[in-house]
Short mmCIF file of C-alpha atoms in Angstrom, two decimals:
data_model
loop_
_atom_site.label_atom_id
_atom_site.label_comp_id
_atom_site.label_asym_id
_atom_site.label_seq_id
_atom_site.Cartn_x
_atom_site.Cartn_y
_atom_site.Cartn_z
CA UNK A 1203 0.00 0.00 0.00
CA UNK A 1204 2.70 2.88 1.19
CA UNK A 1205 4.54 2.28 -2.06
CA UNK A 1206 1.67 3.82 -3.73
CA UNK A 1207 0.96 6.94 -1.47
CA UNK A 1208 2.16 9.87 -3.41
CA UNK A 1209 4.77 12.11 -1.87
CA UNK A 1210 2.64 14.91 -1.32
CA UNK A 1211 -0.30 13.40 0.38
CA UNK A 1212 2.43 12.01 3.09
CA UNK A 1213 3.41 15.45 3.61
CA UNK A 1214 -0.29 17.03 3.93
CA UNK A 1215 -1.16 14.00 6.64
CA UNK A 1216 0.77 16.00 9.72
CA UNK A 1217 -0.99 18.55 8.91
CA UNK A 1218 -4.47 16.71 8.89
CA UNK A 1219 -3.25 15.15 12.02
CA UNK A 1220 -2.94 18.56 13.33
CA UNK A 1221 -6.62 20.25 12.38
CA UNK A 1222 -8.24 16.72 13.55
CA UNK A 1223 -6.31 17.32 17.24
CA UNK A 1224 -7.38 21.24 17.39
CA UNK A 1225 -10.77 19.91 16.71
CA UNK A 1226 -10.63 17.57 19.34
CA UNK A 1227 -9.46 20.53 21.37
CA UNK A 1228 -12.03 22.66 21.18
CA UNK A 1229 -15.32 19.59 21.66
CA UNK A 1230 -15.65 18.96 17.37
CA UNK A 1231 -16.91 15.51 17.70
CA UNK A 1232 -17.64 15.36 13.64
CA UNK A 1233 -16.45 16.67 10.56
CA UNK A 1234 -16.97 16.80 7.00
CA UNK A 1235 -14.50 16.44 4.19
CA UNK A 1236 -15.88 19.86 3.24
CA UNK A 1237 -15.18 21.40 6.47
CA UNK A 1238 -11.56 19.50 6.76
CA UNK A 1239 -11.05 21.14 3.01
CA UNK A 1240 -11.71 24.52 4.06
CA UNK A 1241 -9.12 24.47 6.77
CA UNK A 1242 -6.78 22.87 5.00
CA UNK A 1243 -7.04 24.72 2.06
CA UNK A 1244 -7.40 22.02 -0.45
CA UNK A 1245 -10.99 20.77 -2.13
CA UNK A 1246 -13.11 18.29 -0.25
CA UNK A 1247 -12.45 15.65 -3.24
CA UNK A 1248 -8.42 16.14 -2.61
CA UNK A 1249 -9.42 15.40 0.91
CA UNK A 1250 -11.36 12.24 0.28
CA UNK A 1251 -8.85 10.70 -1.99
CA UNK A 1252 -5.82 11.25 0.62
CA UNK A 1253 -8.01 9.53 3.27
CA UNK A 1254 -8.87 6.76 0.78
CA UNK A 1255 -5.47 5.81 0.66
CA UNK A 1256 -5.20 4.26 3.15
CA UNK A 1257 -8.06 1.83 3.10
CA UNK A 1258 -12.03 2.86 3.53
CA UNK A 1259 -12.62 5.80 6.45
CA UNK A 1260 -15.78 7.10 6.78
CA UNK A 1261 -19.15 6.97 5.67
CA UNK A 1262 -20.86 8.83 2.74
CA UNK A 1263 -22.55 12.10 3.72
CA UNK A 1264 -22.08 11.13 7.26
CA UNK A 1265 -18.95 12.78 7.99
CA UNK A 1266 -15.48 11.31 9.86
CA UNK A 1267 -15.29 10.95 13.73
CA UNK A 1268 -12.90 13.51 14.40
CA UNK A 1269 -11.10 11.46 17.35
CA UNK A 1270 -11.33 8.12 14.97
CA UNK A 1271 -9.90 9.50 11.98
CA UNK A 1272 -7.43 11.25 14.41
CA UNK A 1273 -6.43 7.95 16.09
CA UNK A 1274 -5.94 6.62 12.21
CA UNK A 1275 -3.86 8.85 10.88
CA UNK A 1276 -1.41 8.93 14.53
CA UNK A 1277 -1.48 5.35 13.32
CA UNK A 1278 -0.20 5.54 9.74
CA UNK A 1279 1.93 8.14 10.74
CA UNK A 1280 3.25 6.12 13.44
CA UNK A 1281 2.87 8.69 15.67
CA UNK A 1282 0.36 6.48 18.33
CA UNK A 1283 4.43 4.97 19.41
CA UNK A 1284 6.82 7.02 20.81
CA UNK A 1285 10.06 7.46 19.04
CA UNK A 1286 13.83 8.08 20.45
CA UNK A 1287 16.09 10.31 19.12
CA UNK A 1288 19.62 11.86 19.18
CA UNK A 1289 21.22 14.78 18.48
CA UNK A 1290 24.33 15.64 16.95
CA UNK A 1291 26.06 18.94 16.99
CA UNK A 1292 24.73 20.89 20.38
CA UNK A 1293 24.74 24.63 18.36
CA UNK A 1294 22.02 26.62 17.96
CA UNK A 1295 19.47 24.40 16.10
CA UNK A 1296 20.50 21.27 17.81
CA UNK A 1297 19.20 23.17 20.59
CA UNK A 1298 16.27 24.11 19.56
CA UNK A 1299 15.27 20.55 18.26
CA UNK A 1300 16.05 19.06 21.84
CA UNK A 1301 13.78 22.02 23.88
CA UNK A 1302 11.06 21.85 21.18
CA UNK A 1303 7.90 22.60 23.16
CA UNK A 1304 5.64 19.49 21.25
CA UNK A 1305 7.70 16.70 20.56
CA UNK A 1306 7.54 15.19 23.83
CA UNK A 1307 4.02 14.84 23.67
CA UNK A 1308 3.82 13.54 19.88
CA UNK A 1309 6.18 10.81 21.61
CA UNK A 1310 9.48 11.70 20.21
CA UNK A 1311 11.85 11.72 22.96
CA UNK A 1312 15.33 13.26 22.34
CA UNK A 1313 17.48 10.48 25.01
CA UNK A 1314 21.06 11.89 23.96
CA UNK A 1315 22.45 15.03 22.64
CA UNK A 1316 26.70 14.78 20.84
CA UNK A 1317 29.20 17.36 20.19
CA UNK A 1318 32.88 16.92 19.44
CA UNK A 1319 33.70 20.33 20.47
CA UNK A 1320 34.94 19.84 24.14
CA UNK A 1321 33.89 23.08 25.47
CA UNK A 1322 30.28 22.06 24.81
CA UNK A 1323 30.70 18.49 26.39
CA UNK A 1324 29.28 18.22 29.82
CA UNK A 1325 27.21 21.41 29.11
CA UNK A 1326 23.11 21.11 29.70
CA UNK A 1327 20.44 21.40 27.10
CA UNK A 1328 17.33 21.16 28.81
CA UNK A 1329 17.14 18.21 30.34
CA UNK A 1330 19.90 16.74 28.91
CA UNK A 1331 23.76 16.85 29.55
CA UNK A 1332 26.31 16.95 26.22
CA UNK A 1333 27.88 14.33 25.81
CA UNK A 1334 31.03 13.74 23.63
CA UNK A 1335 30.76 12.36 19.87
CA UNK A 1336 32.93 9.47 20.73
CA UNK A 1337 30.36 8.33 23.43
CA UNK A 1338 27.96 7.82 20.39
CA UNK A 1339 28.81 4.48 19.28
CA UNK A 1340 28.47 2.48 23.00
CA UNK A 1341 25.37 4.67 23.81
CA UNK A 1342 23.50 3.66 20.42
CA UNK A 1343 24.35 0.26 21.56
CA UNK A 1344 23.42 0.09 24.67
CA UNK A 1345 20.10 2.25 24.67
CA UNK A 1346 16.94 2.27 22.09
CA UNK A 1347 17.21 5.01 19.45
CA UNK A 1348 15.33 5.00 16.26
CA UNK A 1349 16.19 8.59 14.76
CA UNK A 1350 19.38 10.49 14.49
CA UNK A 1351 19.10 14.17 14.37
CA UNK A 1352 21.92 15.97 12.25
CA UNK A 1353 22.80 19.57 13.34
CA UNK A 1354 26.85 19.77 12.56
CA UNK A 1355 27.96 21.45 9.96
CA UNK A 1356 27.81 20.89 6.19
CA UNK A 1357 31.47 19.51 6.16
CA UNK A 1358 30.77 16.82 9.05
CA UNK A 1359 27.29 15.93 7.88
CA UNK A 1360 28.50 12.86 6.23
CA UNK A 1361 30.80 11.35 8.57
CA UNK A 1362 28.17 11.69 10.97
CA UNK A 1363 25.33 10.47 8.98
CA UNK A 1364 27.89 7.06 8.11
CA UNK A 1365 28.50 6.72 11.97
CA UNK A 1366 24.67 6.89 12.75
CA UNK A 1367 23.94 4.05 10.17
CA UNK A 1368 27.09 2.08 11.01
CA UNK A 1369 25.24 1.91 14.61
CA UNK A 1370 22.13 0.56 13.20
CA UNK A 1371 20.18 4.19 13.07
CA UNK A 1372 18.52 4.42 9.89
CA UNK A 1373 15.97 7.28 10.23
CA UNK A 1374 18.25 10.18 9.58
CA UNK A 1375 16.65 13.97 10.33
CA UNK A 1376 19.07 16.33 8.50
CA UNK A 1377 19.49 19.89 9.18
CA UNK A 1378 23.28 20.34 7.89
CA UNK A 1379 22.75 22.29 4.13
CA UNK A 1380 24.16 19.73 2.36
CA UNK A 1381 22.93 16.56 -0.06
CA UNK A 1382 24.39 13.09 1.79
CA UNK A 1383 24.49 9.83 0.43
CA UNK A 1384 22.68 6.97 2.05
CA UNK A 1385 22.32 3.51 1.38
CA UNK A 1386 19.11 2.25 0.44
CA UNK A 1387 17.56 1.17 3.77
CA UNK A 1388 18.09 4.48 5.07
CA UNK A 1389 15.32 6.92 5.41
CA UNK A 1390 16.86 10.66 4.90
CA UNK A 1391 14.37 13.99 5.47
CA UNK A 1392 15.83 17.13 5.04
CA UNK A 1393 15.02 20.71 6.71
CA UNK A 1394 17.53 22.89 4.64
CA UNK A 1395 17.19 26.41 6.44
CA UNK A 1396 17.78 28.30 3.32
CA UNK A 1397 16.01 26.50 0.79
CA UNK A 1398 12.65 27.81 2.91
CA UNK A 1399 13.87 31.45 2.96
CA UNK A 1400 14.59 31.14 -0.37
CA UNK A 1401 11.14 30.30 -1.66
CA UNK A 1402 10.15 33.08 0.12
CA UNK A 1403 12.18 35.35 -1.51
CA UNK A 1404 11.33 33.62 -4.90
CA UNK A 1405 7.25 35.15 -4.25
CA UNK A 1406 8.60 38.08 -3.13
CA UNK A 1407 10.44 38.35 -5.93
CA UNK A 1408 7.68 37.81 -8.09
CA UNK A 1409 5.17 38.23 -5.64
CA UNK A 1410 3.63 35.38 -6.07
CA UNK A 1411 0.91 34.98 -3.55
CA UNK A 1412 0.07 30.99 -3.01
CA UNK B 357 5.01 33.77 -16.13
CA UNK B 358 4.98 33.23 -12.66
CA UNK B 359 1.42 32.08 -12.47
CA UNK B 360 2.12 29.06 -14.33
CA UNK B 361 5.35 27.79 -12.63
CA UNK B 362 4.27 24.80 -10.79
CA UNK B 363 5.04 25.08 -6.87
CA UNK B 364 7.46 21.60 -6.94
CA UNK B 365 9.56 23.57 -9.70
CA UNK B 366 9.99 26.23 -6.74
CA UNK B 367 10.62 24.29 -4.26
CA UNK B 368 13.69 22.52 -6.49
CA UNK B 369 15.43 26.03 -7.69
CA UNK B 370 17.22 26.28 -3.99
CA UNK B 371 18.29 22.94 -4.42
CA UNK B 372 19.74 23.68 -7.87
CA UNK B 373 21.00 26.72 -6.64
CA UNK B 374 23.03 25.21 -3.75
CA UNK B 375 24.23 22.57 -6.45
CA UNK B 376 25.46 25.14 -8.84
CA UNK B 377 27.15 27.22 -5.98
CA UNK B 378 29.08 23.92 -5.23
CA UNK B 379 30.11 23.15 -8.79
CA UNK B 380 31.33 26.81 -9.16
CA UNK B 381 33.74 26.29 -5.97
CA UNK B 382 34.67 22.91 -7.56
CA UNK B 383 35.84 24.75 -10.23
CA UNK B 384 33.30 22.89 -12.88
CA UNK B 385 32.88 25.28 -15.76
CA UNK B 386 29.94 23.67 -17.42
CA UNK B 387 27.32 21.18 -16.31
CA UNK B 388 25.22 18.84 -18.62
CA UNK B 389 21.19 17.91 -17.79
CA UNK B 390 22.25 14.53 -17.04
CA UNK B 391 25.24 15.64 -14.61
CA UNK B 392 22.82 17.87 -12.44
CA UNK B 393 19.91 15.11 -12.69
CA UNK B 394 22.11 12.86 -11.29
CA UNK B 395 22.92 15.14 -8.11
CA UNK B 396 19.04 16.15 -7.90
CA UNK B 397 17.74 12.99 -8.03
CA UNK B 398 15.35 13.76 -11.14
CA UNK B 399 15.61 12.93 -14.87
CA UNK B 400 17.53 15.03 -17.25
CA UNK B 401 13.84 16.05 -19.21
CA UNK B 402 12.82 17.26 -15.78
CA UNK B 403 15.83 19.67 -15.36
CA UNK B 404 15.51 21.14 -18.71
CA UNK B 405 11.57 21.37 -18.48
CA UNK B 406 12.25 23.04 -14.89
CA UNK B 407 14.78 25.52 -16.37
CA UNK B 408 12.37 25.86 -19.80
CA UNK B 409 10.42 27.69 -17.45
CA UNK B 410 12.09 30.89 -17.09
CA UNK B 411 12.52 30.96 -20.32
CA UNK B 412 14.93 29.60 -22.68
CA UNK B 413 18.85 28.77 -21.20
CA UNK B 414 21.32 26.49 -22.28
CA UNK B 415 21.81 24.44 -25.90
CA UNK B 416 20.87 21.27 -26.65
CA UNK B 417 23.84 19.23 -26.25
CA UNK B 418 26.23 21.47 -25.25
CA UNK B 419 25.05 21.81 -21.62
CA UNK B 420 25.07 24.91 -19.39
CA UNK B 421 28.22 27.38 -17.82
CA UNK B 422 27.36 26.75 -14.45
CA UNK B 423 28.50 30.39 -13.02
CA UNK B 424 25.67 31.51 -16.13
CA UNK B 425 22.89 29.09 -14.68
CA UNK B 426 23.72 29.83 -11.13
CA UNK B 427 23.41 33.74 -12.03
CA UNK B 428 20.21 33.05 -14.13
CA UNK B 429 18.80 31.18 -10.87
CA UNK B 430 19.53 33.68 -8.02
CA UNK B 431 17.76 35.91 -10.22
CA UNK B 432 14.78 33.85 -10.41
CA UNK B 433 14.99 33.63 -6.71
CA UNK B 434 15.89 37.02 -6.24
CA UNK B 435 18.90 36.15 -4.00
CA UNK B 436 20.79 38.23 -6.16
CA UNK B 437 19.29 41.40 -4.11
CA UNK B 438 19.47 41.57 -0.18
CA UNK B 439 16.59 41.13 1.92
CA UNK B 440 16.18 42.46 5.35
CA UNK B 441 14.62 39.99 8.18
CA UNK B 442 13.11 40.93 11.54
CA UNK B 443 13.04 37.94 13.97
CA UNK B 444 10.01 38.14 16.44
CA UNK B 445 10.82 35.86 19.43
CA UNK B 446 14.05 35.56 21.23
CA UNK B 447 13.85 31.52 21.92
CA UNK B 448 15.48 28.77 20.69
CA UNK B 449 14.15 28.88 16.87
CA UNK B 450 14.55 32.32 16.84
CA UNK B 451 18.34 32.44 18.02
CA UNK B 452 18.91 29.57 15.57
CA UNK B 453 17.57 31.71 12.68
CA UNK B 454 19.15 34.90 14.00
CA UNK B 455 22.65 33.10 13.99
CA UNK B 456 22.23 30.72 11.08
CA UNK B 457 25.66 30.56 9.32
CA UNK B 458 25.25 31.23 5.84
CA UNK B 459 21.74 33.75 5.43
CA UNK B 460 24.23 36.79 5.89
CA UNK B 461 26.11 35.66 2.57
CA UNK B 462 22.99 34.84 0.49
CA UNK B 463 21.86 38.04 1.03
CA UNK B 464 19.30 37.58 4.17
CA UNK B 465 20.49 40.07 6.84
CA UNK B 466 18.70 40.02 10.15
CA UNK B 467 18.27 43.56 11.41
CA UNK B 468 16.36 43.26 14.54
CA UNK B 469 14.91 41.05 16.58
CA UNK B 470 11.98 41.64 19.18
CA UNK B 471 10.54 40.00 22.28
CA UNK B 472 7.02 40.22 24.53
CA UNK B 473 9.57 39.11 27.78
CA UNK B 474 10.95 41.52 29.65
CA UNK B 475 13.74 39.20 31.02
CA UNK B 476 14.60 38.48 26.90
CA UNK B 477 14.68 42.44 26.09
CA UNK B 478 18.65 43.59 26.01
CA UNK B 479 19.70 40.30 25.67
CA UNK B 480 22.53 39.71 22.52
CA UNK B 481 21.79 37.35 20.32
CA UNK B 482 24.74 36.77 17.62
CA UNK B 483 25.42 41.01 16.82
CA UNK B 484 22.06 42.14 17.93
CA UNK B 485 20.23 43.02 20.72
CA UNK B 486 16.78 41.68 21.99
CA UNK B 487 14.01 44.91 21.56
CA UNK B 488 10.67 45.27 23.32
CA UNK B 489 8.06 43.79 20.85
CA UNK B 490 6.31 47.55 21.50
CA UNK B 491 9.40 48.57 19.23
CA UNK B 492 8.34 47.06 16.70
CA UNK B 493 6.05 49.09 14.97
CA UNK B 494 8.38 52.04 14.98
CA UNK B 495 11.61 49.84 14.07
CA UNK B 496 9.85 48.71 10.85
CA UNK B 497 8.54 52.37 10.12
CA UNK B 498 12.05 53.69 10.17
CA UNK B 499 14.21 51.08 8.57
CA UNK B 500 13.90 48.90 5.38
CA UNK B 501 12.39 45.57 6.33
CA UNK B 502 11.45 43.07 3.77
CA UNK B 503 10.92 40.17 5.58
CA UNK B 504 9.04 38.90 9.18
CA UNK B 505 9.95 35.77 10.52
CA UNK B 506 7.55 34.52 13.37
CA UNK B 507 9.06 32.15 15.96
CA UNK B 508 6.56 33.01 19.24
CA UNK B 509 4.06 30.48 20.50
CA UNK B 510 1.62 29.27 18.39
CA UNK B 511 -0.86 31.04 20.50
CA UNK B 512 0.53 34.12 19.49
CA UNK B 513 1.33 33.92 15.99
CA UNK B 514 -1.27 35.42 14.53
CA UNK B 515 -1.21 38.75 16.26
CA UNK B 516 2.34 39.09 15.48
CA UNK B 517 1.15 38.17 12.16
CA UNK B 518 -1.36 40.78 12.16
CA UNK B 519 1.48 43.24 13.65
CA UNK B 520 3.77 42.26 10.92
CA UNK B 521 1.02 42.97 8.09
CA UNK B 522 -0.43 46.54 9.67
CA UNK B 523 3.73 47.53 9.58
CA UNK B 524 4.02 46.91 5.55
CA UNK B 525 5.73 43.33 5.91
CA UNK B 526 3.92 41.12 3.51
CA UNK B 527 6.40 38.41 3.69
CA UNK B 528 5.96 36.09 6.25
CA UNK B 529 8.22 33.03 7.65
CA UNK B 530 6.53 31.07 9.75
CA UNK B 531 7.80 28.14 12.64
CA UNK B 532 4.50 28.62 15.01
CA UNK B 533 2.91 25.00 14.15
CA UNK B 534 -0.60 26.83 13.23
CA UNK B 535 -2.60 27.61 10.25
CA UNK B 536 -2.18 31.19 9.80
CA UNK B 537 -4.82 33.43 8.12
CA UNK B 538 -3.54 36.92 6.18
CA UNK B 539 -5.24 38.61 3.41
CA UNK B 540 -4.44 37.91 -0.19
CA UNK B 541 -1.15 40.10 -0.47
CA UNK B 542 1.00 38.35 2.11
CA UNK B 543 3.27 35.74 1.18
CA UNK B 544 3.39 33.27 3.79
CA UNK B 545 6.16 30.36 3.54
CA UNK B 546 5.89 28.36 7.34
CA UNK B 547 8.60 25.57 8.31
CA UNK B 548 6.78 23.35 10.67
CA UNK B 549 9.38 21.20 12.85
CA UNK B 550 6.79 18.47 13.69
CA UNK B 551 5.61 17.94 10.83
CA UNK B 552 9.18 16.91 9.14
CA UNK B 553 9.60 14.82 12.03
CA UNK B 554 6.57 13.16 11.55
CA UNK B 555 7.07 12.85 8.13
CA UNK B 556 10.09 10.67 9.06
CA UNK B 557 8.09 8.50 11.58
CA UNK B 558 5.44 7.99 8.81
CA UNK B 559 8.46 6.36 6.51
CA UNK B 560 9.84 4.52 9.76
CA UNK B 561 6.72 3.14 10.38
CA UNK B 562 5.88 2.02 6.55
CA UNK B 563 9.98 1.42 5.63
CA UNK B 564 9.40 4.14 2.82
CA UNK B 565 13.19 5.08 1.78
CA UNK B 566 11.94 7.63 -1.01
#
C-alpha cells in the first residue's frame, strides 16, 4: 500500500493530524471532508482521496469521527508509538530541536544530545547533559534510538550520517545544508534552512501569492 | 510567467541553486542535464523542463556554464538582491535563525529582533540586541524591512502576524505549528518542525526510503 501513497499526500497527513487534534481541542466531535477542506485549504475531493489511501474511512454524507480519523492517521503516521532520538552537533538548532515545546508529547523523545567540540561536552540542554561524539557508538548500543538528528555542519554531515547508520540508526533527520548519500535502507528527510527562505524570496520576488 | 510555474519547480530552484554554488567552488565550468539530474535525483527532461520555465537557457547538447545558470537562478529567486529579516521571538528557533551561518552571505540580513519578555529584552543574540516587541512598529517604520519571521508560540502567531502585516511586511516566515490566516497580499512560507519529524516516523513506520 505505502509504495503507492504519493509524496505529497504524506506530507499534507501532519498537517491533517494537526486540524483533527485542534478539533478535538475545542469539543468537534464530527467533521466533514468539506469542512476538513476549508481548513486545510485544499478541495473536499483532494481530501477524500488522501483519506482513501489508506483503506475505507468514513461513511458517505455522514462525515469522519474527528477522534477516529485522528487515532488513524497517529497510526499511519506512526505517531500512536513514541520514538527516540539523538542529536548531533549541540549549536544553535541542535538546541532548539532538543527544547522543542511538542515533541515530547507527539512521543518523540530526544534520550542523547553529541558534540565533538569539548567546550560544549558536559554542558546542559534542557534536560539533557552533552555528551562527547565518541560516546555515540556504546550509547547507540546500549540504549533504544530510532532517529538520528543531524545539526553539525555541512562539512561533518556525512561522517556523521555514516556513523549513525554504522550503529544501526537508519531514520536520519538532516538539518546540515548539504545533499548526503545513504544507502538504500536508510530513510533521509531534510530541513535545509535556506532553501525555505529562499522560496520566500522567490514570491517576493515575483510576488507570487500561493 | 509566474502564475504558471508549478510550486514543486519552486521548491527545487534552492536545491539547484546550492548545487550550482558547489560546482562553481569545484571549479566545474559547465554542467550537462544529465550531470545535475544525477545530483538532484530527477531525470535530465525534468531539469531542462524546470529551467524551460524561465525561459529559454542552455543548448541542446552542449550543456550549461554553471556560473551563467547559477546567475540566471539567483535571479529567479531574487537572492541576487538583499533582503532584510526581523526575527520576532528571542527563543530557541529564533536564536537559531538569527545566527544561522550562511543567510548573511545569500543576502538575508537580520536587522532586529523583538521579544514580549521583559527578562529576553537587552539580551545579545549573535550582533544584535533583543528589543521590546512595543518597538516594533516604529523599528519597521524607520528602517527597510522586507521580511518577518515569526518564531513566538503558536498562541501568538497570529497577532504578530497581524502586527507584521499593519507595519508593511507582507512576507511572512513562519515556525508557530498553526494555520495562519492573512489577506491575499501576504506571502506566507511556514517551516513546521513536527511535521518533518513526523514525516520521518510515517516512513519509519511504513519502511518508505523515497
Amino acid at each position: 500500500m505505502n509504495d503507492r501513497v504519493p509524496e505529497a499526500v504524506i506530507r499534507r497527513l501532519p498537517s491533517y493530524y494537526r486540524q483533527l487534534r485542534e478539533m478535538e481541542t475545542a469539543g468537534i466531535a464530527k467533521v466533514s471532508s468539506k469542512q476538513l477542506a476549508e481548513k486545510m485549504r485544499v478541495t473536499p475531493s483532494q481530501i477524500r482521496q488522501d483519506i482513501n489511501c489508506f483503506g475505507t474511512f468514513g461513511r458517505q454524507g455522514v462525515g469522519y469521527k474527528v477522534s477516529d480519523l485522528k487515532g488513524h492517521i497517529a497510526e499511519i503516521l506512526g505517531v500512536d508509538a513514541s520514538h527516540h532520538m539523538v542529536i548531533v552537533g549541540s549549536g544553535n538548532i541542535g538546541t532548539a530541536i532538543a527544547c522543542y515545546p511538542t515533541f515530547q508529547r507527539d512521543g518523540f523523545v530526544t534520550v542523547a544530545m553529541f558534540d565533538n567540540d569539548p567546550a560544549r561536552v558536559g554542558a546542559s540542554v534542557g534536560d539533557l547533559k552533552v555528551r562527547h561524539v565518541d560516546e555515540m557508538e556504546s550509547f547507540i548500543r546500549n540504549n533504544r534510538v530510532d532517529i538520528g538528528v543531524i545539526c553539525v555542519p555541512p562539512a561533518n554531515a556525512q561522517e556523521v550520517l555514516d556513523q549513525l547508520i554504522s550503529c544501526g540508526i537508519h531514520a536520519i533527520w538532516n538539518f546540515a545544508p548539504v545533499d548526503l548519500s545513504r544507502d538504500r535502507n536508510t530513510i533521509l528527510v531534510n530541513t535545509h534552512m535556506s532553501e525555505s527562505l529562499q522560496v520566500l524570496s522567490y514570491k517576493l520576488t515575483h510576488q507570487d501569492f500561493r
